[in-house]
PDB file of C-alpha atoms in Angstrom:
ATOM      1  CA  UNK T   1       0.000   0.000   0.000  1.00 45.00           C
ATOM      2  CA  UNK T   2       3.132   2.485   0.536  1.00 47.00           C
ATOM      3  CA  UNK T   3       4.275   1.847  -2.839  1.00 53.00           C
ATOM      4  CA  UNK T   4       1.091   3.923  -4.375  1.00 78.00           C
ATOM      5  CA  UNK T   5       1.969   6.881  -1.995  1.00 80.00           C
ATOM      6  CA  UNK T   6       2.532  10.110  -4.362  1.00 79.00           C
ATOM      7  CA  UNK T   7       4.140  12.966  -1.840  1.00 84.00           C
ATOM      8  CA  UNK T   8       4.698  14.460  -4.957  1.00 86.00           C
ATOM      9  CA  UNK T   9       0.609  15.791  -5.362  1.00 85.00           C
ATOM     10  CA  UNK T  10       1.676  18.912  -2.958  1.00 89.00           C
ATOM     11  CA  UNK T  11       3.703  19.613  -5.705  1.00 87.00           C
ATOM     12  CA  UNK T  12       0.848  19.918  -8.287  1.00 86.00           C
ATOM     13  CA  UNK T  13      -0.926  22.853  -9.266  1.00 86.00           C
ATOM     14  CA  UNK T  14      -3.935  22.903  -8.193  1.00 83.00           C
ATOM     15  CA  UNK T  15      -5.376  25.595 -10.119  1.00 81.00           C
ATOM     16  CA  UNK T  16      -6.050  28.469  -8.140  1.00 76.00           C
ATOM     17  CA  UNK T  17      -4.725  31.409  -6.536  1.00 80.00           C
ATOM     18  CA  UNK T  18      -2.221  28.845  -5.146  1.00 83.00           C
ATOM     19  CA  UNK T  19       1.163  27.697  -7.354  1.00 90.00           C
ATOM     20  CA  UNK T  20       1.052  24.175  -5.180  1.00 90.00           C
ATOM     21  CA  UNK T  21      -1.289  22.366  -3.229  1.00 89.00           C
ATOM     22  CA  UNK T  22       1.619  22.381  -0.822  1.00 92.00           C
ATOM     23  CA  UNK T  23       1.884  26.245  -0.363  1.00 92.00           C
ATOM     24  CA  UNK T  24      -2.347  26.292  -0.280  1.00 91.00           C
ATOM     25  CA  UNK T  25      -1.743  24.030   2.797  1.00 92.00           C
ATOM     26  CA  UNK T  26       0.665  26.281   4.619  1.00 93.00           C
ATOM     27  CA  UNK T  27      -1.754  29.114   3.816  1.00 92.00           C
ATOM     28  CA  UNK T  28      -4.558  27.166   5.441  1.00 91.00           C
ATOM     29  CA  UNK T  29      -2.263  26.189   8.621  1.00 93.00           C
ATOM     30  CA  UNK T  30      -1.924  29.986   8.716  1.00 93.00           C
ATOM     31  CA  UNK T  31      -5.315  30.412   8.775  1.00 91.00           C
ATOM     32  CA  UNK T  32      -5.388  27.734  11.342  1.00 92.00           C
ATOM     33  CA  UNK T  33      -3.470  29.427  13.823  1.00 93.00           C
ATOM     34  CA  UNK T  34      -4.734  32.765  13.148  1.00 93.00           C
ATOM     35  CA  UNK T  35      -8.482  31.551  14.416  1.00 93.00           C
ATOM     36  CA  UNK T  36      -6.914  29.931  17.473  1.00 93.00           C
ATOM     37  CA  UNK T  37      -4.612  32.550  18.544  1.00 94.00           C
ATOM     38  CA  UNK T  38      -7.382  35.077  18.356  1.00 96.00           C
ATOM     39  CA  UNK T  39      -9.883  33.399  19.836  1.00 95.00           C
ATOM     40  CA  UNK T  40      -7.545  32.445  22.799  1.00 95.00           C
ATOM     41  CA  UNK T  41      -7.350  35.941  23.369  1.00 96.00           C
ATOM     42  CA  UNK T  42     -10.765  36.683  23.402  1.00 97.00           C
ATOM     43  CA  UNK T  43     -11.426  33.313  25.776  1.00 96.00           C
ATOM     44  CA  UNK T  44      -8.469  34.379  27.802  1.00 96.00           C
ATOM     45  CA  UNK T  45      -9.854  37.819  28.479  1.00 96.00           C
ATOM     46  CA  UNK T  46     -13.504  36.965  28.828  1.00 96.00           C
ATOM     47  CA  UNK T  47     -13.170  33.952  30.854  1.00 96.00           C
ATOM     48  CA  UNK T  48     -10.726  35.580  33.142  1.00 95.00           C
ATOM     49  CA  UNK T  49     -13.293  38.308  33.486  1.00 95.00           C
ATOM     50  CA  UNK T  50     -16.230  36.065  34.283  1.00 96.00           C
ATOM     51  CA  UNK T  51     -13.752  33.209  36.358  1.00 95.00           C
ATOM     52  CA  UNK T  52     -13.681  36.651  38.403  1.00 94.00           C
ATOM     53  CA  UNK T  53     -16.835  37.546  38.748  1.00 94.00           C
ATOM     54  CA  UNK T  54     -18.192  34.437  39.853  1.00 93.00           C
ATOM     55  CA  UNK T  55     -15.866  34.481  43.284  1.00 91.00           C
ATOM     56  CA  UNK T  56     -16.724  38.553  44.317  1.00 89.00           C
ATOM     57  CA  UNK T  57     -17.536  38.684  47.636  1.00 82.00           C
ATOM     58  CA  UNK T  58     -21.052  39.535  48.148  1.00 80.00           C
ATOM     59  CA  UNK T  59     -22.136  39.564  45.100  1.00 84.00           C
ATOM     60  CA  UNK T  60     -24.781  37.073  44.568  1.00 89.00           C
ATOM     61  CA  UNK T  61     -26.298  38.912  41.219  1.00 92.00           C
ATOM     62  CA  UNK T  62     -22.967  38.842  39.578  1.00 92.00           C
ATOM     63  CA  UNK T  63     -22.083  35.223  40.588  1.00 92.00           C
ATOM     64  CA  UNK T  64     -25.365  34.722  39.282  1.00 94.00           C
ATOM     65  CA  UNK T  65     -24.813  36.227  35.747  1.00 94.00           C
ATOM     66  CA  UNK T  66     -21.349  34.851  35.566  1.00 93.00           C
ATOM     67  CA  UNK T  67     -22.741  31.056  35.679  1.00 94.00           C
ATOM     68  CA  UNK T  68     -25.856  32.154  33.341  1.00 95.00           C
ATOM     69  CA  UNK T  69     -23.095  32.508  30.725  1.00 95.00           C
ATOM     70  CA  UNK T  70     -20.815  29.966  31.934  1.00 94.00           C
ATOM     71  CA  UNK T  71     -24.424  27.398  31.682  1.00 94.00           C
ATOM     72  CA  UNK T  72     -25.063  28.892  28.478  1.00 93.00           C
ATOM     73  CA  UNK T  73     -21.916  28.397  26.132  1.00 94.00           C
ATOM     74  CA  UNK T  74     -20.682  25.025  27.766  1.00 90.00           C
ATOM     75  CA  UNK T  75     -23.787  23.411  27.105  1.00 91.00           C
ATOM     76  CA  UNK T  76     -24.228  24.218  24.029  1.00 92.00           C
ATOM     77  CA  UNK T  77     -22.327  22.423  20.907  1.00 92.00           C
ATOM     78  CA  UNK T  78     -19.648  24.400  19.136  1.00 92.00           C
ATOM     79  CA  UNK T  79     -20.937  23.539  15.742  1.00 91.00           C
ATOM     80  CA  UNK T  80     -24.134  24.942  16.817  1.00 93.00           C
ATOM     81  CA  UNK T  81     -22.279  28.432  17.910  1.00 93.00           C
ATOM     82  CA  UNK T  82     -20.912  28.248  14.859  1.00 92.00           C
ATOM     83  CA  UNK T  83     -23.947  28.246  12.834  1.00 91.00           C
ATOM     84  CA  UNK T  84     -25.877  30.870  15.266  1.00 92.00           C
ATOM     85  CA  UNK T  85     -23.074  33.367  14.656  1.00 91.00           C
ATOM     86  CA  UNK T  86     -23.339  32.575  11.160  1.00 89.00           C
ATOM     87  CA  UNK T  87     -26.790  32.230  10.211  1.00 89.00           C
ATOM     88  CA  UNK T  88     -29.108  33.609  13.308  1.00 92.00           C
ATOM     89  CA  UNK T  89     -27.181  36.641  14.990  1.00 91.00           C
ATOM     90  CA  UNK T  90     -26.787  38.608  11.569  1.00 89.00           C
ATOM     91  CA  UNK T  91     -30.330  38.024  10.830  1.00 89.00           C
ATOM     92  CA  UNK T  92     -30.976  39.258  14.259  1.00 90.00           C
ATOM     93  CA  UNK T  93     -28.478  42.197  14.632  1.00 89.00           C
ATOM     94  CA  UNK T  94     -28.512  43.782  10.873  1.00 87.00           C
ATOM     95  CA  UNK T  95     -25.192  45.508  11.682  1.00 86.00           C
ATOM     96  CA  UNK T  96     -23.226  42.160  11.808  1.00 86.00           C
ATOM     97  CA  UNK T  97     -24.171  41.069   8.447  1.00 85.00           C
ATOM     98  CA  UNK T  98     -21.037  42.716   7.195  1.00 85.00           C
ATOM     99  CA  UNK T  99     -19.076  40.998   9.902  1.00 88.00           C
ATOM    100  CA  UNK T 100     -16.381  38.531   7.994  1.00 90.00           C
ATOM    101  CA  UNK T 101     -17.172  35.017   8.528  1.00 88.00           C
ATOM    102  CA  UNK T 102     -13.130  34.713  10.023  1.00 90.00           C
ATOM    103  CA  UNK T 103     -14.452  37.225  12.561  1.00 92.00           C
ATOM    104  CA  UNK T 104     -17.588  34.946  13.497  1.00 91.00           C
ATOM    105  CA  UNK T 105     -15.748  31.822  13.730  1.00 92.00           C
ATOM    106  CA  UNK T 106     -13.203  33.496  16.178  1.00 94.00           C
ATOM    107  CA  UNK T 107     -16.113  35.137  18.280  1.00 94.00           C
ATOM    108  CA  UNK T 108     -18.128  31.540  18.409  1.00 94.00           C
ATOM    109  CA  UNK T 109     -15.087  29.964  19.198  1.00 95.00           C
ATOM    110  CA  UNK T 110     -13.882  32.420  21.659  1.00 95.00           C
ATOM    111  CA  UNK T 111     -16.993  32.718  23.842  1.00 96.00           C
ATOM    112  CA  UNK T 112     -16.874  28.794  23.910  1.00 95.00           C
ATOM    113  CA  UNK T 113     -13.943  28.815  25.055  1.00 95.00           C
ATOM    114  CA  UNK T 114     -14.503  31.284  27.926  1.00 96.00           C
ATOM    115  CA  UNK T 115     -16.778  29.254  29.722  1.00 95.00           C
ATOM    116  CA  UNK T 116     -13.917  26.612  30.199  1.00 94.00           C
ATOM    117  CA  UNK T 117     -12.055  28.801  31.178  1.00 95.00           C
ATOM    118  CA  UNK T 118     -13.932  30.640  33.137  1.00 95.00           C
ATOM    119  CA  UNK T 119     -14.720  27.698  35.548  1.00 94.00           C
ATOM    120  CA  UNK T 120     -10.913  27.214  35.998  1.00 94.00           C
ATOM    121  CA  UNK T 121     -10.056  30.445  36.748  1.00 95.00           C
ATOM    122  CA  UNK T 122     -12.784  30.453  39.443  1.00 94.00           C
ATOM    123  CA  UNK T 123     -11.613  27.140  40.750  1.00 92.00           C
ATOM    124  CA  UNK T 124      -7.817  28.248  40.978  1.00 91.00           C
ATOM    125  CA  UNK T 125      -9.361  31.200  42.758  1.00 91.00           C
ATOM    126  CA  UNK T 126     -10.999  29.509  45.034  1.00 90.00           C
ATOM    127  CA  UNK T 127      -7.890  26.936  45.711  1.00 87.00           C
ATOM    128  CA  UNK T 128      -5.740  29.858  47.286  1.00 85.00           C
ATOM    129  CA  UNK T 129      -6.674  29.828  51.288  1.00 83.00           C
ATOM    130  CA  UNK T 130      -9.025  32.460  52.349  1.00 79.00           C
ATOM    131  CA  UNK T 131      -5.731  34.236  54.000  1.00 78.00           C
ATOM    132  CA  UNK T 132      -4.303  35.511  50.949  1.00 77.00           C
ATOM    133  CA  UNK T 133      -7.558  37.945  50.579  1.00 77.00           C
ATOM    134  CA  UNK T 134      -7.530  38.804  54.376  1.00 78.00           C
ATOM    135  CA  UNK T 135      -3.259  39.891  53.812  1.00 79.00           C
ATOM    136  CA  UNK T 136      -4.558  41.913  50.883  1.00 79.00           C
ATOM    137  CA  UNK T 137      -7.099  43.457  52.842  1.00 77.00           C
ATOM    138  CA  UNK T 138      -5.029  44.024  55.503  1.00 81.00           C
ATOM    139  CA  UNK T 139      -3.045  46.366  53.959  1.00 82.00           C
ATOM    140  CA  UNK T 140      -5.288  48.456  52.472  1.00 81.00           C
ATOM    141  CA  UNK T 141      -5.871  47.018  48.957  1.00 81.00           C
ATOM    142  CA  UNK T 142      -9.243  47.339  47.151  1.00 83.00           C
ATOM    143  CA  UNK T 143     -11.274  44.665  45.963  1.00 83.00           C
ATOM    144  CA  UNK T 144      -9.870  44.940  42.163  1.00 85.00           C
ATOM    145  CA  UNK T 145      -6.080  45.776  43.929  1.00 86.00           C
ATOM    146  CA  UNK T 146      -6.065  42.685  45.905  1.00 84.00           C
ATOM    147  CA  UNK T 147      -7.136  40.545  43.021  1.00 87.00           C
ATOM    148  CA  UNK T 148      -4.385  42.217  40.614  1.00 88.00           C
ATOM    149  CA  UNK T 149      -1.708  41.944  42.924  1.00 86.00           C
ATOM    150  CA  UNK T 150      -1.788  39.319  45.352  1.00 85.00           C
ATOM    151  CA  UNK T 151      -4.747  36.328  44.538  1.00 89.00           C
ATOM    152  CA  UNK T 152      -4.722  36.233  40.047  1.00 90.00           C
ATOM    153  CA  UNK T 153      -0.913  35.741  40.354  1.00 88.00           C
ATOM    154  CA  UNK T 154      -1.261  33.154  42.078  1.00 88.00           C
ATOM    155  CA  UNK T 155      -4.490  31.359  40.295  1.00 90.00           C
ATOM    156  CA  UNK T 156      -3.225  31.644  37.233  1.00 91.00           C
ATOM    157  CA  UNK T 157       0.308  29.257  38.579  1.00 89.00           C
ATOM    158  CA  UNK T 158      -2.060  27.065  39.883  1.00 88.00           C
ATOM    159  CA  UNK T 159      -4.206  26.975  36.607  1.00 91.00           C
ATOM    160  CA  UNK T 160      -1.361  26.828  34.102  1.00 90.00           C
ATOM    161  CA  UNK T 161      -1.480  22.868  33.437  1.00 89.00           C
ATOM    162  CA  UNK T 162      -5.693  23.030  32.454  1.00 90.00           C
ATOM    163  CA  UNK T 163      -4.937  25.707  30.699  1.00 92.00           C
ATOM    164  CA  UNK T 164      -2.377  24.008  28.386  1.00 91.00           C
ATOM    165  CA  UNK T 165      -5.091  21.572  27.789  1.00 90.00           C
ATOM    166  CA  UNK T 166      -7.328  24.493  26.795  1.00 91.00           C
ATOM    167  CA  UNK T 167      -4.990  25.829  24.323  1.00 91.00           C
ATOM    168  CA  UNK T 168      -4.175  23.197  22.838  1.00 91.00           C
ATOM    169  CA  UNK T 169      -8.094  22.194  22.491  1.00 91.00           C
ATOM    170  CA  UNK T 170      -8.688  25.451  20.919  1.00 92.00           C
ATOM    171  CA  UNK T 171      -6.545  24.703  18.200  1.00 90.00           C
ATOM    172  CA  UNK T 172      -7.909  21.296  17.291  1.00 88.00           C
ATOM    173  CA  UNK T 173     -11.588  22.751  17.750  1.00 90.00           C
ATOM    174  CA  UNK T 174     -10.703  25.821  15.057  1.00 90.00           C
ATOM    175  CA  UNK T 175     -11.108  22.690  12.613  1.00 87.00           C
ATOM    176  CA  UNK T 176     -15.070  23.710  12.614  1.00 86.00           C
ATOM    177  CA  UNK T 177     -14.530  26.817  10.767  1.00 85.00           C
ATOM    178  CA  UNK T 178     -14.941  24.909   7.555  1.00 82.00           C
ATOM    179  CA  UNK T 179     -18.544  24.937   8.223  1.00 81.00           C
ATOM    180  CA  UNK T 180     -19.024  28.257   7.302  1.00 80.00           C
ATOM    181  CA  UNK T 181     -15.987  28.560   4.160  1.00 75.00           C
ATOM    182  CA  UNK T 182     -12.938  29.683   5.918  1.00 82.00           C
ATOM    183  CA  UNK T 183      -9.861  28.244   4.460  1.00 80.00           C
ATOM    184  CA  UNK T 184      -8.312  25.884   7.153  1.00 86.00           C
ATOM    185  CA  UNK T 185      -6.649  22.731   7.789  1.00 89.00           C
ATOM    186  CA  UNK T 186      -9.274  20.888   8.025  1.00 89.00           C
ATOM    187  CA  UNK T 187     -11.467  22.389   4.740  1.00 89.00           C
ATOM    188  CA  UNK T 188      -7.879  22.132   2.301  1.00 90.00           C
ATOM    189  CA  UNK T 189      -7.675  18.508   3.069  1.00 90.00           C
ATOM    190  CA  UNK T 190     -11.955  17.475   2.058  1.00 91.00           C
ATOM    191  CA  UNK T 191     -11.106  20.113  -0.912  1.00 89.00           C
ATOM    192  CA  UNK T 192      -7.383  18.783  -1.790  1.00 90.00           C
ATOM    193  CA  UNK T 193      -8.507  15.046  -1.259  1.00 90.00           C
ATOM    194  CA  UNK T 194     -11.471  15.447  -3.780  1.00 89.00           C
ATOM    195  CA  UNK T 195      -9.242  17.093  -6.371  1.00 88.00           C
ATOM    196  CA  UNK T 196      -6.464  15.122  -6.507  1.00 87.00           C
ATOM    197  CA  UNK T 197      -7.738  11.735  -4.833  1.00 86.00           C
ATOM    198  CA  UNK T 198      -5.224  11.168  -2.362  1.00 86.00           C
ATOM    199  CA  UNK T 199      -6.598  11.146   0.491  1.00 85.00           C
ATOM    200  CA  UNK T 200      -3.814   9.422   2.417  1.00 89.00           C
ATOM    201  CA  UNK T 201      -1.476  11.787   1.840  1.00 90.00           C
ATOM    202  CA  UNK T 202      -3.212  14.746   2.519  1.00 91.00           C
ATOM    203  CA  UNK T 203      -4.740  13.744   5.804  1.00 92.00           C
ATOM    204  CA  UNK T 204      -1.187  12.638   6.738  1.00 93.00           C
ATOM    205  CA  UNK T 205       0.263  15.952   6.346  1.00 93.00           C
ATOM    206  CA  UNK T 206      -2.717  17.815   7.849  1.00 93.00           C
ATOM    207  CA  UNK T 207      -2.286  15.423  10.803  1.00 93.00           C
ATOM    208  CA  UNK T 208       1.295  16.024  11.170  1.00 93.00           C
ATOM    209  CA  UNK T 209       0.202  20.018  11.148  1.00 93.00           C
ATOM    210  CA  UNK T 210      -2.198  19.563  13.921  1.00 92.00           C
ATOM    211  CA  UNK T 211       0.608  17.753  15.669  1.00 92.00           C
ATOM    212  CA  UNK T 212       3.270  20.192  15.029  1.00 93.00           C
ATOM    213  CA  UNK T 213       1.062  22.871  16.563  1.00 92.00           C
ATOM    214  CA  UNK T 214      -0.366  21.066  19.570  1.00 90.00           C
ATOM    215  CA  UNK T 215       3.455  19.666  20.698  1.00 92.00           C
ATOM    216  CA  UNK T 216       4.499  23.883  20.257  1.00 93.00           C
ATOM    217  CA  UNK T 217       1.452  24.757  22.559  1.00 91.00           C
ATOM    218  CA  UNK T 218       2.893  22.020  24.605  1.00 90.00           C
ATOM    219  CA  UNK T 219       6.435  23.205  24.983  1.00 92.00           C
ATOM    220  CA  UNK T 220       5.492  26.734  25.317  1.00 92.00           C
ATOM    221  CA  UNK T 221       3.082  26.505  28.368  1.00 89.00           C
ATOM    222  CA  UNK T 222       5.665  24.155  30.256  1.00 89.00           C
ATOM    223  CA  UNK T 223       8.272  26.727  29.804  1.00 90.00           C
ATOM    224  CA  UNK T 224       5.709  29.372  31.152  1.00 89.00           C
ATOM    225  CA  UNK T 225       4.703  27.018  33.797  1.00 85.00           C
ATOM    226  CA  UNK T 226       8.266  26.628  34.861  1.00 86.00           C
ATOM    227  CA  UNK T 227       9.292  29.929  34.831  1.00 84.00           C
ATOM    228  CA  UNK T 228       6.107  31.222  36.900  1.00 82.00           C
ATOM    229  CA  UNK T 229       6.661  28.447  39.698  1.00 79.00           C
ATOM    230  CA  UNK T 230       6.705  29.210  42.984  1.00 70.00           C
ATOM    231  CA  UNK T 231       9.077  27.525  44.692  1.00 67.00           C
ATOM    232  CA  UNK T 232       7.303  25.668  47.726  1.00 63.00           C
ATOM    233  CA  UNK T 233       3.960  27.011  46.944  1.00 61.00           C
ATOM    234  CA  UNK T 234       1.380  24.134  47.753  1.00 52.00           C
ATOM    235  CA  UNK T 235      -2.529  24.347  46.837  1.00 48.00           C
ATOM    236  CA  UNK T 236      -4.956  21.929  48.347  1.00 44.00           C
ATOM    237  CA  UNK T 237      -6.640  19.990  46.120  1.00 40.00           C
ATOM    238  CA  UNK T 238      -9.710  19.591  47.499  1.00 41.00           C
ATOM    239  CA  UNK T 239      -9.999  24.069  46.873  1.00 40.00           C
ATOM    240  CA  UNK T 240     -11.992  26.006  49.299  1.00 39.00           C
ATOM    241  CA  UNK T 241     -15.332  28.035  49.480  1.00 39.00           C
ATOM    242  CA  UNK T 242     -15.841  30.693  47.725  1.00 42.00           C
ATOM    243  CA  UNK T 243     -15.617  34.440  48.863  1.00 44.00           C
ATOM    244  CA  UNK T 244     -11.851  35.380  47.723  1.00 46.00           C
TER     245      UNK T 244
END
């Protein structure tokens, strides 16, 4: 079955605005990375935002509206979000018919994202003892000062290792954004293996992309995770009430 492999179809034209299928596939892994890095950023920023929220100190109608929207885009399926960003929101919100469908896909994928990470950084928060927000307090800190500078630094350590796995999710998950025609990974390998008929190949090298990426993601958050380490800074496991 090796014998009929043909490595040599990235090096065909395939037509288009692309000289080789080969240099259409790097454009696509481009295209690939540019949905997950952006929509990490949004996830990072919104889930952060709501992982906050949801451990304020009394605060019940915030905690309250931070697991409404943690409820509402965990349970539902990302191919779903896709489509609703897609098909329902411009139809409901004339303004975002404009909207790119690049920009949709990284919006639906972001805000799916946030929830996830939204429940770990409440859990990371809620890990730290209840004496970190007391010190904070104790000196004279605010409610935002004490989370900037003395219980988030220390969350996020503790959160570092899920948060690998959420990254590198993201990544693998930005494979839905051939439902709705953006050029990625996943859509140049259904288009490339109809055209050409090698199927084998393609999916090979795709794979080898996705795996290339994810073992990157890998090696970067270990290096952040090792350089952030406190040395001799234990967290129960079992976490703590709320109320940081």
């Amino acid at each position: 079955m090796g014998s009929n492999w043909d490595w040599q179809v990235f090096l065909q034209d395939p037509g288009g605005k692309y000289p080789t299928y080969w240099q259409w596939m790097l454009s696509a892994w481009g295209w690939t990375v540019s949905v997950a890095l952006l929509a990490l950023v949004v996830a990072l920023v919104l889930g952060s935002l709501v992982g906050i929220i949801r451990t304020l100190p009394n605060s019940p109608w915030l905690i309250r509206l931070g697991n409404a929207w943690v409820e509402l885009f965990r349970n539902i399926p990302l191919l779903v979000q896709i489509f609703l960003w897609y098909h329902v929101i411009p139809a409901l919100v004339p303004v975002m018919k404009g909207v790119p469908s690049f920009v949709l896909v990284v919006l639906a994928l972001g805000f799916f994202t946030s929830a996830r990470i939204a429940e770990q950084v409440r859990s990371g928060i809620q890990a730290l003892p209840k004496g970190q927000r007391y010190a904070g307090m104790a000196v004279g800190f605010t409610t935002p000062q004490y989370y900037r500078y003395v219980i988030l630094p220390m969350a996020y350590r503790i959160i570092i290792p899920p948060l690998t796995s959420e990254t590198m999710n993201i990544f693998k998950n930005s494979s839905v954004a051939f439902a709705v025609s953006v050029t990625e990974l996943t859509m140049f390998a259904m288009q490339a293996q109809e055209e050409t008929s090698r199927g084998i190949e393609v999916y090979l090298a795709v794979t080898g992309l996705y795996v290339i990426s994810a073992f990157a993601i890998n090696r970067i958050m270990a290096f952040i995770e090792k350089k952030t380490r406190v040395p001799g800074f234990i967290v129960s496991a079992s976490g703590g009430g709320g109320g940081h």
